[in-house]
Amino acid sequence: EVHLVESGGDAVQPGGSLRLSCIASGVDFERTDMGWYRQAPARECELVATISPGGGTFYTDSVKGRFAISQDNRKNTVYLQMNKLKHADAAVYYCGAGYSDGLSCNGLDARGQGTQVTVSL
């Protein structure tokens, strides 16, 4: 059974940084795409960044150059480094395993409970 636990969410000011972590169990990082997703109030859940078993990464346009996804296979952990945070980045961030349908959160094999990121003065 896949189990994903996110942490690292917090309240920060615009321009600030956070690093999210996702500890995964029951996931073979050498065979599974991992990703970060987010959902803001009254908005659809959306893909933020993904990392493939080979280390290839994908970012949605709004976070390119500011966010970085990485993983540590020895620790079964996926990270999301978020820099230059904006109000628009405020959301619940989820860790996901598998392939999503396009840029949505649908179709994932598993998703964690999420961690809240708040961006405000």
Coordinates of C-alpha atoms in Angstrom, one line a residue:
E1 CA 0.0 0.0 0.0
V2 CA 1.3 3.4 -0.9
H3 CA 1.5 6.0 1.8
L4 CA 2.6 9.6 1.3
V5 CA 3.1 12.1 4.1
E6 CA 3.8 15.8 3.3
S7 CA 5.3 18.3 5.6
G8 CA 6.9 21.8 5.5
G9 CA 3.9 23.9 4.8
D10 CA 3.9 27.3 6.6
A11 CA 2.9 30.9 6.4
V12 CA 5.4 33.1 4.6
Q13 CA 5.6 36.6 3.2
P14 CA 5.7 37.2 -0.5
G15 CA 9.2 36.7 -1.8
G16 CA 9.9 34.1 0.9
S17 CA 11.0 30.4 0.5
L18 CA 9.8 27.1 1.8
R19 CA 10.9 23.5 1.3
L20 CA 8.2 20.8 1.3
S21 CA 9.0 17.2 1.9
C22 CA 7.1 14.0 1.1
I23 CA 8.0 10.8 2.7
A24 CA 6.8 7.8 0.7
S25 CA 6.3 4.2 1.6
G26 CA 5.2 1.4 -0.7
V27 CA 6.6 3.3 -3.7
D28 CA 9.4 2.2 -6.0
F29 CA 11.1 5.4 -6.9
E30 CA 13.0 3.6 -9.7
R31 CA 9.7 2.9 -11.4
T32 CA 7.3 5.7 -10.4
D33 CA 6.9 9.3 -11.4
M34 CA 6.4 11.5 -8.4
G35 CA 5.0 15.0 -8.3
W36 CA 3.7 17.9 -6.3
Y37 CA 0.2 19.2 -6.9
R38 CA -1.8 22.1 -5.3
Q39 CA -5.3 23.2 -4.8
A40 CA -6.3 26.7 -3.8
P41 CA -9.8 27.6 -2.5
A42 CA -12.4 27.6 -5.3
R43 CA -9.9 26.4 -7.9
E44 CA -9.2 23.0 -9.5
C45 CA -6.3 20.9 -8.2
E46 CA -3.3 21.4 -10.5
L47 CA 0.0 19.8 -11.3
V48 CA 3.0 21.9 -10.0
A49 CA 6.0 19.7 -10.7
T50 CA 7.0 16.2 -11.5
I51 CA 10.1 14.1 -11.4
S52 CA 10.7 10.8 -13.3
P53 CA 12.7 7.8 -12.2
G54 CA 15.5 9.0 -14.5
G55 CA 15.5 12.4 -12.9
G56 CA 13.7 14.3 -15.6
T57 CA 11.6 17.2 -14.3
F58 CA 8.5 19.1 -15.5
Y59 CA 7.1 22.3 -14.1
T60 CA 4.0 24.2 -14.8
D61 CA 4.7 27.5 -16.4
S62 CA 3.8 29.6 -13.3
V63 CA 6.5 28.1 -11.2
K64 CA 9.3 27.7 -13.7
G65 CA 12.5 29.3 -12.4
R66 CA 11.2 29.6 -8.8
F67 CA 10.4 26.0 -7.8
A68 CA 12.6 22.9 -7.9
I69 CA 11.6 19.3 -7.4
S70 CA 14.1 16.7 -6.2
Q71 CA 14.1 13.3 -4.6
D72 CA 16.4 11.2 -2.3
N73 CA 15.9 7.6 -3.1
R74 CA 17.7 6.5 0.0
K75 CA 15.3 8.4 2.2
N76 CA 12.2 7.7 0.0
T77 CA 11.6 11.4 0.1
V78 CA 10.5 13.9 -2.5
Y79 CA 11.2 17.6 -2.0
L80 CA 9.8 20.8 -3.5
Q81 CA 12.0 23.9 -3.0
M82 CA 9.8 27.0 -3.4
N83 CA 11.5 30.4 -3.8
K84 CA 10.1 33.9 -4.5
L85 CA 6.7 32.8 -3.3
K86 CA 3.7 34.8 -4.5
H87 CA 0.2 35.2 -3.3
A88 CA -0.9 33.0 -6.2
D89 CA 1.2 30.1 -4.8
A90 CA -1.0 29.9 -1.6
A91 CA -2.7 26.5 -1.6
V92 CA -2.7 23.1 -0.1
Y93 CA 0.2 21.2 -1.6
Y94 CA -0.1 17.4 -2.2
C95 CA 2.5 14.8 -3.0
G96 CA 1.4 12.4 -5.7
A97 CA 2.6 9.1 -7.1
G98 CA 2.1 8.0 -10.7
Y99 CA 0.8 9.8 -13.8
S100 CA -1.9 12.5 -13.5
D101 CA -4.3 13.3 -16.4
G102 CA -2.6 16.2 -18.1
L103 CA -2.1 19.1 -15.6
S104 CA -4.8 18.0 -13.3
C105 CA -4.6 15.9 -10.1
N106 CA -6.8 13.2 -11.5
G107 CA -5.6 9.7 -12.3
L108 CA -2.8 9.6 -9.7
D109 CA -2.0 6.2 -8.1
A110 CA -1.9 7.8 -4.7
R111 CA -2.0 11.2 -3.1
G112 CA -1.1 12.5 0.4
Q113 CA -3.2 14.5 2.8
G114 CA -1.5 17.7 1.9
T115 CA 0.3 20.6 3.6
Q116 CA -0.9 24.2 3.7
V117 CA 1.2 27.0 2.2
T118 CA 0.0 30.5 3.0
V119 CA 1.6 33.6 1.4
S120 CA 0.7 36.9 3.0
L121 CA 2.1 40.0 4.5

